[in-house]
Every structure is written in C-alpha cells, then in structure tokens.
C-alpha cells in the first residue's frame, strides 16, 4: 500500500484499480480475481462488457457504471460500496480512462488506494516494435483535429525517444500520413493491433510504407510506435536562450534556477532543462580548465542503420500460448 503520509487510514474507503485483459481472457491475474471477489462492488466503464468478464470468472458482484460522463457520482458510490474495485474496458485503469479520478477521490476521502500490476497495451507494442525501449513517451490518444493536434504531432515528431500512440482504426491512415510529412520518408514506426487476440498483428516499416499498407482501412485496437528523431532532426532552442543560460550559469545559479528562468522566458520545460544542464556543465569545465590548465578531447560517435522501405509484417496466432 502506498500513502502520502505514514499514518493509518481511518476511512473505510478502499479502492482497487484492477487491470483486465486487453484481449485474451487468460491474461487475467490470480490477484485480480481475488480482489474482484473481495470487493463490495465493481465499478466499470461498460457494465455489459465488464459483466461478461465477471461471468467468465465466476464472480458475482453489483456492477456500477463509472465512466467519464458519470464519474461525478463516484462519491455516492463509495458511500454505498466503500470497498470498490474499478476496471476499465481493457488494460490498466487510470491510463486514458477516468480511473485516476476515482483513485484521487479515494485519497481525498482519507481512504486506501491500490493499483494492481497487470495488462496494458503499450508495453507489449513497444517491445514488439523493435525500436529503442530504453526511453519512451506514452502519448495516449492524440487530439482529433485542430491546432492542438498539429502541435502534439509536431512535438512527437521532434522527440528523441520512442513515442507510443493509441489510435482509432478510422484515423490511423491520416495519422501515419501526417507523421510521414513531419518526420520524413526514412523514419521508422510500427503498428500493432488486436494484441493477444486471434488476429494479432504487428507491421513494421517506414512511415510512408505503413501509410500505404493501411490506406484501405483496418479494424481493431491500435498502438503506433514511432522511432525517435535523429539528433540533427530535433528542434534546437533559439541561440538567445543558450546565451541567457550561459549568463545565468556564470552568475552561479543552479540548474533548477536556470531552467525556471528560461521557462518564464518562453522556452519549453525539457529544452530549458537541457540548456541549463549544458550551461552549468560548461561553466564548471571552464573553471576547471582555468584553474588547472587541462585540455579536453571530445570524441564523436555515430550509429548508422539501414532502413528498409517496405513494411514487414509479423502476425501471430491465437495469442494464448507462449514458449521460450
């Protein structure tokens, strides 16, 4: 159990966020079943869908709908059912669904909150993509249209680490085309759909090849993994910000102070942090060189990989049996 302060809760409220399978029902965990049986009731986004799961598991509990439109009644639900398990339609609650609001309410009421480990779609999709998984950003669903969508896509295209995006079947082709226009023809990506189901599929390739592959449409739940931008393609902050960072470092300011000052001047948080770190490091190196007369040699390393223009398809079968 996690808590903000080391005191025992006096509230009877106890909320569990319980992951459910993203496809194959065999992926439910034993602990998840145990919690569903212990709870006073099960809250969910879709009572019909979650009811089918409970029937399959042999669990008989009251079902209460709590989705984005009905979460306002959560306080009353917790008064009636203080030991409440919450499930989303698929995967781990609290990611791209209202589960996080319920957890926050439980903590506000002085109750306990637990999140069980379990199924989620973007982690298997990341590993299946074959792209760098050392660092990644989970974007969830992109805005459907307008300025906010354009800005998010631009930010994703400039990011240095792998990006993971949930996308709907009818917007997939347009998203791949927009990303290809922003990232260029050589950037690689993967499209994974129907994870752990009979027709699970992962297609890998360049963005233009993937856009062509899915031009005719597709069905299922989809995760797009996008390769990070090469260093030369990333947006660089204006030189004026670099000069400001250097001046602040010369004044002896800390990385945090410089970052906050650059943010107030209009620079994005990540760029501000990188400039602050670079400026303080350079200032320290300059001081060391001045005091000790040392010279530094800087080596440059580059990695090159051959990209294939055609999309490579990897389809799995039932998704129920895994072997080493």
mmCIF file of C-alpha atoms in Angstrom:
data_model
loop_
_atom_site.group_PDB
_atom_site.id
_atom_site.type_symbol
_atom_site.label_atom_id
_atom_site.label_comp_id
_atom_site.label_asym_id
_atom_site.label_seq_id
_atom_site.Cartn_x
_atom_site.Cartn_y
_atom_site.Cartn_z
ATOM 1 C CA UNK A 1 0.000 0.000 0.000
ATOM 2 C CA UNK A 2 1.227 3.479 -0.867
ATOM 3 C CA UNK A 3 0.419 6.646 1.050
ATOM 4 C CA UNK A 4 1.390 10.306 1.154
ATOM 5 C CA UNK A 5 1.890 10.322 4.937
ATOM 6 C CA UNK A 6 2.919 7.478 7.288
ATOM 7 C CA UNK A 7 -0.370 7.299 9.198
ATOM 8 C CA UNK A 8 -3.026 4.620 9.237
ATOM 9 C CA UNK A 9 -6.218 5.495 7.349
ATOM 10 C CA UNK A 10 -9.399 5.803 9.422
ATOM 11 C CA UNK A 11 -11.697 5.900 6.381
ATOM 12 C CA UNK A 12 -13.489 2.690 5.352
ATOM 13 C CA UNK A 13 -12.922 3.560 1.688
ATOM 14 C CA UNK A 14 -10.647 1.141 -0.145
ATOM 15 C CA UNK A 15 -10.351 1.431 -3.928
ATOM 16 C CA UNK A 16 -8.544 -1.068 -6.124
ATOM 17 C CA UNK A 17 -7.693 -0.313 -9.764
ATOM 18 C CA UNK A 18 -7.788 -3.756 -11.349
ATOM 19 C CA UNK A 19 -6.222 -4.399 -14.781
ATOM 20 C CA UNK A 20 -8.245 -6.557 -17.145
ATOM 21 C CA UNK A 21 -7.112 -8.378 -20.307
ATOM 22 C CA UNK A 22 -6.647 -6.310 -23.456
ATOM 23 C CA UNK A 23 -7.843 -9.277 -25.488
ATOM 24 C CA UNK A 24 -7.166 -12.815 -24.320
ATOM 25 C CA UNK A 25 -9.152 -13.512 -21.144
ATOM 26 C CA UNK A 26 -6.413 -15.883 -19.987
ATOM 27 C CA UNK A 27 -4.251 -12.848 -19.192
ATOM 28 C CA UNK A 28 -6.241 -12.005 -16.040
ATOM 29 C CA UNK A 29 -4.123 -12.436 -12.899
ATOM 30 C CA UNK A 30 -4.989 -14.542 -9.874
ATOM 31 C CA UNK A 31 -4.718 -11.479 -7.642
ATOM 32 C CA UNK A 32 -7.130 -9.556 -9.855
ATOM 33 C CA UNK A 33 -9.723 -12.315 -9.447
ATOM 34 C CA UNK A 34 -9.157 -12.341 -5.676
ATOM 35 C CA UNK A 35 -9.739 -8.575 -5.404
ATOM 36 C CA UNK A 36 -12.860 -8.698 -7.565
ATOM 37 C CA UNK A 37 -14.272 -11.313 -5.192
ATOM 38 C CA UNK A 38 -13.350 -9.307 -2.054
ATOM 39 C CA UNK A 39 -14.820 -6.005 -3.196
ATOM 40 C CA UNK A 40 -18.309 -4.818 -2.206
ATOM 41 C CA UNK A 41 -18.961 -3.934 -5.840
ATOM 42 C CA UNK A 42 -17.209 -3.490 -9.166
ATOM 43 C CA UNK A 43 -17.247 -0.119 -10.934
ATOM 44 C CA UNK A 44 -16.602 -0.048 -14.657
ATOM 45 C CA UNK A 45 -16.927 1.927 -17.870
ATOM 46 C CA UNK A 46 -19.286 -0.513 -19.594
ATOM 47 C CA UNK A 47 -21.480 -2.761 -17.416
ATOM 48 C CA UNK A 48 -22.295 -5.095 -20.306
ATOM 49 C CA UNK A 49 -18.674 -5.712 -21.240
ATOM 50 C CA UNK A 50 -17.434 -5.994 -17.663
ATOM 51 C CA UNK A 51 -20.419 -8.176 -16.777
ATOM 52 C CA UNK A 52 -19.308 -10.687 -19.400
ATOM 53 C CA UNK A 53 -15.844 -10.769 -17.837
ATOM 54 C CA UNK A 54 -17.209 -11.324 -14.324
ATOM 55 C CA UNK A 55 -19.459 -14.109 -15.588
ATOM 56 C CA UNK A 56 -16.474 -15.749 -17.268
ATOM 57 C CA UNK A 57 -14.540 -15.547 -13.982
ATOM 58 C CA UNK A 58 -17.453 -16.788 -11.886
ATOM 59 C CA UNK A 59 -17.596 -13.548 -9.877
ATOM 60 C CA UNK A 60 -20.998 -12.253 -8.793
ATOM 61 C CA UNK A 61 -20.885 -8.615 -7.622
ATOM 62 C CA UNK A 62 -23.004 -5.483 -8.119
ATOM 63 C CA UNK A 63 -21.851 -3.580 -11.207
ATOM 64 C CA UNK A 64 -21.822 0.230 -11.160
ATOM 65 C CA UNK A 65 -21.143 2.362 -14.201
ATOM 66 C CA UNK A 66 -18.443 4.995 -13.611
ATOM 67 C CA UNK A 67 -17.111 6.466 -16.823
ATOM 68 C CA UNK A 68 -16.111 9.946 -17.967
ATOM 69 C CA UNK A 69 -19.779 11.008 -18.009
ATOM 70 C CA UNK A 70 -20.830 9.520 -14.667
ATOM 71 C CA UNK A 71 -17.708 9.898 -12.509
ATOM 72 C CA UNK A 72 -19.408 12.851 -10.769
ATOM 73 C CA UNK A 73 -21.472 10.349 -8.772
ATOM 74 C CA UNK A 74 -18.397 8.435 -7.541
ATOM 75 C CA UNK A 75 -18.611 9.919 -4.035
ATOM 76 C CA UNK A 76 -22.087 8.470 -3.570
ATOM 77 C CA UNK A 77 -20.952 5.111 -4.946
ATOM 78 C CA UNK A 78 -18.132 4.965 -2.381
ATOM 79 C CA UNK A 79 -20.586 5.740 0.406
ATOM 80 C CA UNK A 80 -22.688 2.748 -0.671
ATOM 81 C CA UNK A 81 -19.766 0.470 -1.580
ATOM 82 C CA UNK A 82 -16.658 1.604 0.359
ATOM 83 C CA UNK A 83 -14.615 -1.415 -0.812
ATOM 84 C CA UNK A 84 -14.731 -0.782 -4.533
ATOM 85 C CA UNK A 85 -12.858 -2.454 -7.390
ATOM 86 C CA UNK A 86 -12.594 -0.429 -10.586
ATOM 87 C CA UNK A 87 -11.986 -1.944 -14.030
ATOM 88 C CA UNK A 88 -11.695 -0.264 -17.426
ATOM 89 C CA UNK A 89 -12.866 -1.802 -20.674
ATOM 90 C CA UNK A 90 -9.395 -3.264 -21.171
ATOM 91 C CA UNK A 91 -5.938 -2.825 -19.669
ATOM 92 C CA UNK A 92 -4.831 -0.922 -16.587
ATOM 93 C CA UNK A 93 -7.296 1.678 -15.212
ATOM 94 C CA UNK A 94 -6.016 5.216 -14.824
ATOM 95 C CA UNK A 95 -4.360 5.294 -18.276
ATOM 96 C CA UNK A 96 -6.532 7.004 -20.888
ATOM 97 C CA UNK A 97 -9.651 6.478 -18.735
ATOM 98 C CA UNK A 98 -11.253 8.046 -15.606
ATOM 99 C CA UNK A 99 -9.746 5.575 -13.122
ATOM 100 C CA UNK A 100 -7.253 8.182 -11.933
ATOM 101 C CA UNK A 101 -10.135 10.447 -10.824
ATOM 102 C CA UNK A 102 -11.587 7.682 -8.672
ATOM 103 C CA UNK A 103 -8.218 6.998 -7.073
ATOM 104 C CA UNK A 104 -7.750 10.717 -6.327
ATOM 105 C CA UNK A 105 -11.191 10.844 -4.710
ATOM 106 C CA UNK A 106 -10.421 7.830 -2.507
ATOM 107 C CA UNK A 107 -7.257 9.550 -1.262
ATOM 108 C CA UNK A 108 -9.138 12.821 -0.729
ATOM 109 C CA UNK A 109 -11.593 10.939 1.497
ATOM 110 C CA UNK A 110 -8.713 9.549 3.552
ATOM 111 C CA UNK A 111 -9.134 6.055 2.146
ATOM 112 C CA UNK A 112 -6.757 3.465 0.767
ATOM 113 C CA UNK A 113 -5.906 3.060 -2.892
ATOM 114 C CA UNK A 114 -4.152 0.182 -4.602
ATOM 115 C CA UNK A 115 -3.201 -0.334 -8.241
ATOM 116 C CA UNK A 116 -2.637 -3.941 -9.248
ATOM 117 C CA UNK A 117 0.036 -4.715 -11.846
ATOM 118 C CA UNK A 118 -1.277 -6.301 -14.993
ATOM 119 C CA UNK A 119 -2.222 -5.967 -18.634
ATOM 120 C CA UNK A 120 -1.606 -2.859 -20.705
ATOM 121 C CA UNK A 121 -1.359 -2.460 -24.468
ATOM 122 C CA UNK A 122 1.526 -0.059 -24.984
ATOM 123 C CA UNK A 123 4.290 -2.074 -23.269
ATOM 124 C CA UNK A 124 3.921 -5.206 -25.474
ATOM 125 C CA UNK A 125 3.550 -2.922 -28.515
ATOM 126 C CA UNK A 126 6.800 -1.138 -27.621
ATOM 127 C CA UNK A 127 8.708 -4.406 -27.303
ATOM 128 C CA UNK A 128 7.162 -5.819 -30.488
ATOM 129 C CA UNK A 129 8.096 -2.676 -32.442
ATOM 130 C CA UNK A 130 11.803 -3.494 -32.301
ATOM 131 C CA UNK A 131 12.509 0.181 -31.595
ATOM 132 C CA UNK A 132 14.564 1.534 -28.695
ATOM 133 C CA UNK A 133 12.726 0.839 -25.446
ATOM 134 C CA UNK A 134 15.319 2.303 -23.089
ATOM 135 C CA UNK A 135 13.441 5.609 -23.062
ATOM 136 C CA UNK A 136 9.961 6.230 -24.379
ATOM 137 C CA UNK A 137 6.988 8.554 -24.068
ATOM 138 C CA UNK A 138 3.395 7.368 -23.872
ATOM 139 C CA UNK A 139 1.137 9.830 -25.708
ATOM 140 C CA UNK A 140 -2.182 8.042 -25.317
ATOM 141 C CA UNK A 141 -4.827 9.274 -27.763
ATOM 142 C CA UNK A 142 -3.985 12.341 -29.826
ATOM 143 C CA UNK A 143 -6.468 15.220 -30.212
ATOM 144 C CA UNK A 144 -8.802 14.516 -33.113
ATOM 145 C CA UNK A 145 -8.293 17.760 -35.008
ATOM 146 C CA UNK A 146 -7.306 21.404 -34.863
ATOM 147 C CA UNK A 147 -4.336 23.323 -33.573
ATOM 148 C CA UNK A 148 -3.821 21.102 -30.523
ATOM 149 C CA UNK A 149 -3.467 18.026 -32.742
ATOM 150 C CA UNK A 150 -0.971 19.769 -35.041
ATOM 151 C CA UNK A 151 1.124 20.918 -32.090
ATOM 152 C CA UNK A 152 1.135 17.461 -30.481
ATOM 153 C CA UNK A 153 2.132 15.758 -33.736
ATOM 154 C CA UNK A 154 4.954 18.264 -34.238
ATOM 155 C CA UNK A 155 6.202 17.672 -30.688
ATOM 156 C CA UNK A 156 6.063 13.905 -31.214
ATOM 157 C CA UNK A 157 7.995 14.181 -34.491
ATOM 158 C CA UNK A 158 10.823 16.122 -32.785
ATOM 159 C CA UNK A 159 11.129 13.891 -29.734
ATOM 160 C CA UNK A 160 14.389 11.962 -29.383
ATOM 161 C CA UNK A 161 12.918 8.868 -27.733
ATOM 162 C CA UNK A 162 10.354 6.363 -28.987
ATOM 163 C CA UNK A 163 6.752 7.595 -28.824
ATOM 164 C CA UNK A 164 3.706 5.382 -28.266
ATOM 165 C CA UNK A 165 0.290 6.471 -29.528
ATOM 166 C CA UNK A 166 -3.157 4.937 -29.182
ATOM 167 C CA UNK A 167 -5.117 5.432 -32.385
ATOM 168 C CA UNK A 168 -8.544 4.561 -33.722
ATOM 169 C CA UNK A 169 -8.865 2.484 -36.930
ATOM 170 C CA UNK A 170 -10.538 5.253 -38.941
ATOM 171 C CA UNK A 171 -7.828 7.829 -38.085
ATOM 172 C CA UNK A 172 -4.782 5.566 -38.435
ATOM 173 C CA UNK A 173 -4.086 6.278 -42.106
ATOM 174 C CA UNK A 174 -4.320 10.060 -41.665
ATOM 175 C CA UNK A 175 -2.061 9.960 -38.599
ATOM 176 C CA UNK A 176 0.592 7.951 -40.433
ATOM 177 C CA UNK A 177 0.460 10.385 -43.362
ATOM 178 C CA UNK A 178 0.786 13.408 -41.078
ATOM 179 C CA UNK A 179 3.711 11.833 -39.222
ATOM 180 C CA UNK A 180 5.429 10.960 -42.523
ATOM 181 C CA UNK A 181 5.117 14.587 -43.648
ATOM 182 C CA UNK A 182 6.627 15.830 -40.375
ATOM 183 C CA UNK A 183 9.282 13.142 -39.837
ATOM 184 C CA UNK A 184 10.417 12.482 -43.405
ATOM 185 C CA UNK A 185 10.401 9.295 -45.508
ATOM 186 C CA UNK A 186 13.098 7.406 -43.578
ATOM 187 C CA UNK A 187 11.611 7.466 -40.078
ATOM 188 C CA UNK A 188 10.525 4.018 -38.937
ATOM 189 C CA UNK A 189 7.495 3.006 -36.927
ATOM 190 C CA UNK A 190 5.297 0.040 -36.157
ATOM 191 C CA UNK A 191 1.560 -0.570 -35.981
ATOM 192 C CA UNK A 192 0.327 -3.204 -33.545
ATOM 193 C CA UNK A 193 -3.325 -4.169 -33.447
ATOM 194 C CA UNK A 194 -5.534 -6.725 -31.736
ATOM 195 C CA UNK A 195 -2.943 -7.571 -29.071
ATOM 196 C CA UNK A 196 -3.328 -11.081 -27.613
ATOM 197 C CA UNK A 197 -6.308 -11.823 -29.878
ATOM 198 C CA UNK A 198 -6.654 -14.299 -32.735
ATOM 199 C CA UNK A 199 -5.723 -11.788 -35.430
ATOM 200 C CA UNK A 200 -2.912 -10.016 -33.565
ATOM 201 C CA UNK A 201 -0.616 -8.269 -35.997
ATOM 202 C CA UNK A 202 2.470 -6.063 -35.882
ATOM 203 C CA UNK A 203 3.611 -4.315 -39.065
ATOM 204 C CA UNK A 204 6.975 -2.529 -39.094
ATOM 205 C CA UNK A 205 8.459 -0.192 -41.675
ATOM 206 C CA UNK A 206 8.957 3.408 -42.715
ATOM 207 C CA UNK A 207 6.081 5.816 -42.175
ATOM 208 C CA UNK A 208 5.244 6.144 -45.908
ATOM 209 C CA UNK A 209 5.236 2.352 -46.285
ATOM 210 C CA UNK A 210 2.945 1.951 -43.286
ATOM 211 C CA UNK A 211 0.607 4.681 -44.553
ATOM 212 C CA UNK A 212 0.327 2.832 -47.854
ATOM 213 C CA UNK A 213 -0.160 -0.504 -46.099
ATOM 214 C CA UNK A 214 -3.138 0.799 -44.090
ATOM 215 C CA UNK A 215 -4.649 3.085 -46.747
ATOM 216 C CA UNK A 216 -7.574 0.715 -47.287
ATOM 217 C CA UNK A 217 -8.522 0.789 -43.609
ATOM 218 C CA UNK A 218 -8.110 -1.578 -40.711
ATOM 219 C CA UNK A 219 -10.034 -2.932 -37.733
ATOM 220 C CA UNK A 220 -9.150 -3.398 -34.077
ATOM 221 C CA UNK A 221 -7.457 -1.549 -31.248
ATOM 222 C CA UNK A 222 -4.195 0.025 -32.375
ATOM 223 C CA UNK A 223 -0.876 1.146 -30.890
ATOM 224 C CA UNK A 224 1.577 3.104 -33.043
ATOM 225 C CA UNK A 225 5.250 3.130 -32.004
ATOM 226 C CA UNK A 226 7.327 5.904 -33.599
ATOM 227 C CA UNK A 227 11.114 5.902 -33.769
ATOM 228 C CA UNK A 228 12.772 8.850 -32.053
ATOM 229 C CA UNK A 229 14.102 11.709 -34.157
ATOM 230 C CA UNK A 230 17.782 11.607 -35.113
ATOM 231 C CA UNK A 231 19.824 14.314 -33.405
ATOM 232 C CA UNK A 232 20.074 16.521 -36.480
ATOM 233 C CA UNK A 233 16.276 16.487 -36.922
ATOM 234 C CA UNK A 234 15.399 17.680 -33.442
ATOM 235 C CA UNK A 235 14.280 21.240 -32.892
ATOM 236 C CA UNK A 236 17.012 23.351 -31.311
ATOM 237 C CA UNK A 237 16.232 26.248 -28.965
ATOM 238 C CA UNK A 238 16.936 29.771 -30.140
ATOM 239 C CA UNK A 239 20.537 30.863 -29.608
ATOM 240 C CA UNK A 240 19.290 33.675 -27.397
ATOM 241 C CA UNK A 241 18.148 31.152 -24.807
ATOM 242 C CA UNK A 242 21.564 29.478 -24.843
ATOM 243 C CA UNK A 243 23.197 32.843 -24.187
ATOM 244 C CA UNK A 244 20.785 33.507 -21.325
ATOM 245 C CA UNK A 245 21.556 30.096 -19.817
ATOM 246 C CA UNK A 246 25.306 30.737 -20.046
ATOM 247 C CA UNK A 247 24.911 34.137 -18.393
ATOM 248 C CA UNK A 248 22.857 32.671 -15.542
ATOM 249 C CA UNK A 249 25.430 29.901 -15.057
ATOM 250 C CA UNK A 250 28.202 32.480 -14.871
ATOM 251 C CA UNK A 251 26.255 34.105 -12.040
ATOM 252 C CA UNK A 252 26.439 30.838 -10.136
ATOM 253 C CA UNK A 253 22.782 29.883 -10.474
ATOM 254 C CA UNK A 254 21.714 26.245 -10.126
ATOM 255 C CA UNK A 255 20.290 24.062 -12.892
ATOM 256 C CA UNK A 256 16.811 24.394 -11.400
ATOM 257 C CA UNK A 257 17.007 28.176 -11.174
ATOM 258 C CA UNK A 258 18.218 28.482 -14.765
ATOM 259 C CA UNK A 259 15.518 26.101 -16.011
ATOM 260 C CA UNK A 260 12.782 28.115 -14.288
ATOM 261 C CA UNK A 261 14.106 31.399 -15.654
ATOM 262 C CA UNK A 262 14.229 30.019 -19.200
ATOM 263 C CA UNK A 263 10.703 28.647 -18.859
ATOM 264 C CA UNK A 264 9.443 32.056 -17.772
ATOM 265 C CA UNK A 265 11.126 33.468 -20.873
ATOM 266 C CA UNK A 266 9.041 31.118 -23.038
ATOM 267 C CA UNK A 267 11.170 28.004 -23.509
ATOM 268 C CA UNK A 268 9.674 24.519 -23.166
ATOM 269 C CA UNK A 269 10.491 22.697 -19.924
ATOM 270 C CA UNK A 270 12.579 19.885 -21.498
ATOM 271 C CA UNK A 271 14.585 22.294 -23.663
ATOM 272 C CA UNK A 272 15.075 24.613 -20.696
ATOM 273 C CA UNK A 273 16.394 21.755 -18.578
ATOM 274 C CA UNK A 274 18.832 20.598 -21.285
ATOM 275 C CA UNK A 275 20.190 24.125 -21.779
ATOM 276 C CA UNK A 276 20.506 24.652 -18.032
ATOM 277 C CA UNK A 277 22.379 21.376 -17.634
ATOM 278 C CA UNK A 278 24.655 22.172 -20.585
ATOM 279 C CA UNK A 279 25.356 25.701 -19.364
ATOM 280 C CA UNK A 280 26.250 24.683 -15.813
ATOM 281 C CA UNK A 281 28.415 21.845 -17.118
ATOM 282 C CA UNK A 282 30.290 24.175 -19.476
ATOM 283 C CA UNK A 283 30.760 26.719 -16.718
ATOM 284 C CA UNK A 284 32.221 24.056 -14.439
ATOM 285 C CA UNK A 285 34.502 22.763 -17.213
ATOM 286 C CA UNK A 286 35.686 26.283 -17.981
ATOM 287 C CA UNK A 287 36.510 26.847 -14.335
ATOM 288 C CA UNK A 288 38.445 23.604 -14.165
ATOM 289 C CA UNK A 289 40.408 24.457 -17.319
ATOM 290 C CA UNK A 290 41.233 27.900 -15.987
ATOM 291 C CA UNK A 291 42.397 26.579 -12.629
ATOM 292 C CA UNK A 292 44.272 23.505 -13.777
ATOM 293 C CA UNK A 293 45.110 24.170 -17.406
ATOM 294 C CA UNK A 294 43.661 20.878 -18.594
ATOM 295 C CA UNK A 295 42.689 20.124 -22.177
ATOM 296 C CA UNK A 296 39.689 18.019 -23.183
ATOM 297 C CA UNK A 297 39.322 15.923 -26.305
ATOM 298 C CA UNK A 298 35.782 15.240 -27.413
ATOM 299 C CA UNK A 299 35.087 12.142 -29.469
ATOM 300 C CA UNK A 300 32.113 11.907 -31.778
ATOM 301 C CA UNK A 301 30.327 8.635 -32.336
ATOM 302 C CA UNK A 302 27.610 7.989 -34.875
ATOM 303 C CA UNK A 303 25.461 4.963 -35.438
ATOM 304 C CA UNK A 304 24.038 4.102 -38.827
ATOM 305 C CA UNK A 305 21.323 1.593 -39.574
ATOM 306 C CA UNK A 306 19.977 0.501 -42.925
ATOM 307 C CA UNK A 307 16.248 1.209 -43.170
ATOM 308 C CA UNK A 308 14.031 -0.896 -45.351
ATOM 309 C CA UNK A 309 11.410 0.904 -47.412
ATOM 310 C CA UNK A 310 8.923 -1.923 -47.359
ATOM 311 C CA UNK A 311 6.708 -2.732 -44.419
ATOM 312 C CA UNK A 312 7.479 -6.019 -42.732
ATOM 313 C CA UNK A 313 4.554 -7.925 -41.329
ATOM 314 C CA UNK A 314 4.640 -10.197 -38.296
ATOM 315 C CA UNK A 315 1.395 -11.959 -37.489
ATOM 316 C CA UNK A 316 0.804 -14.197 -34.506
ATOM 317 C CA UNK A 317 -1.822 -16.848 -33.958
ATOM 318 C CA UNK A 318 -4.195 -17.264 -31.049
ATOM 319 C CA UNK A 319 -2.008 -15.410 -28.542
ATOM 320 C CA UNK A 320 -2.835 -17.908 -25.797
ATOM 321 C CA UNK A 321 0.360 -19.965 -25.704
ATOM 322 C CA UNK A 322 3.862 -18.593 -25.209
ATOM 323 C CA UNK A 323 7.070 -20.626 -25.448
ATOM 324 C CA UNK A 324 10.727 -19.830 -24.946
#
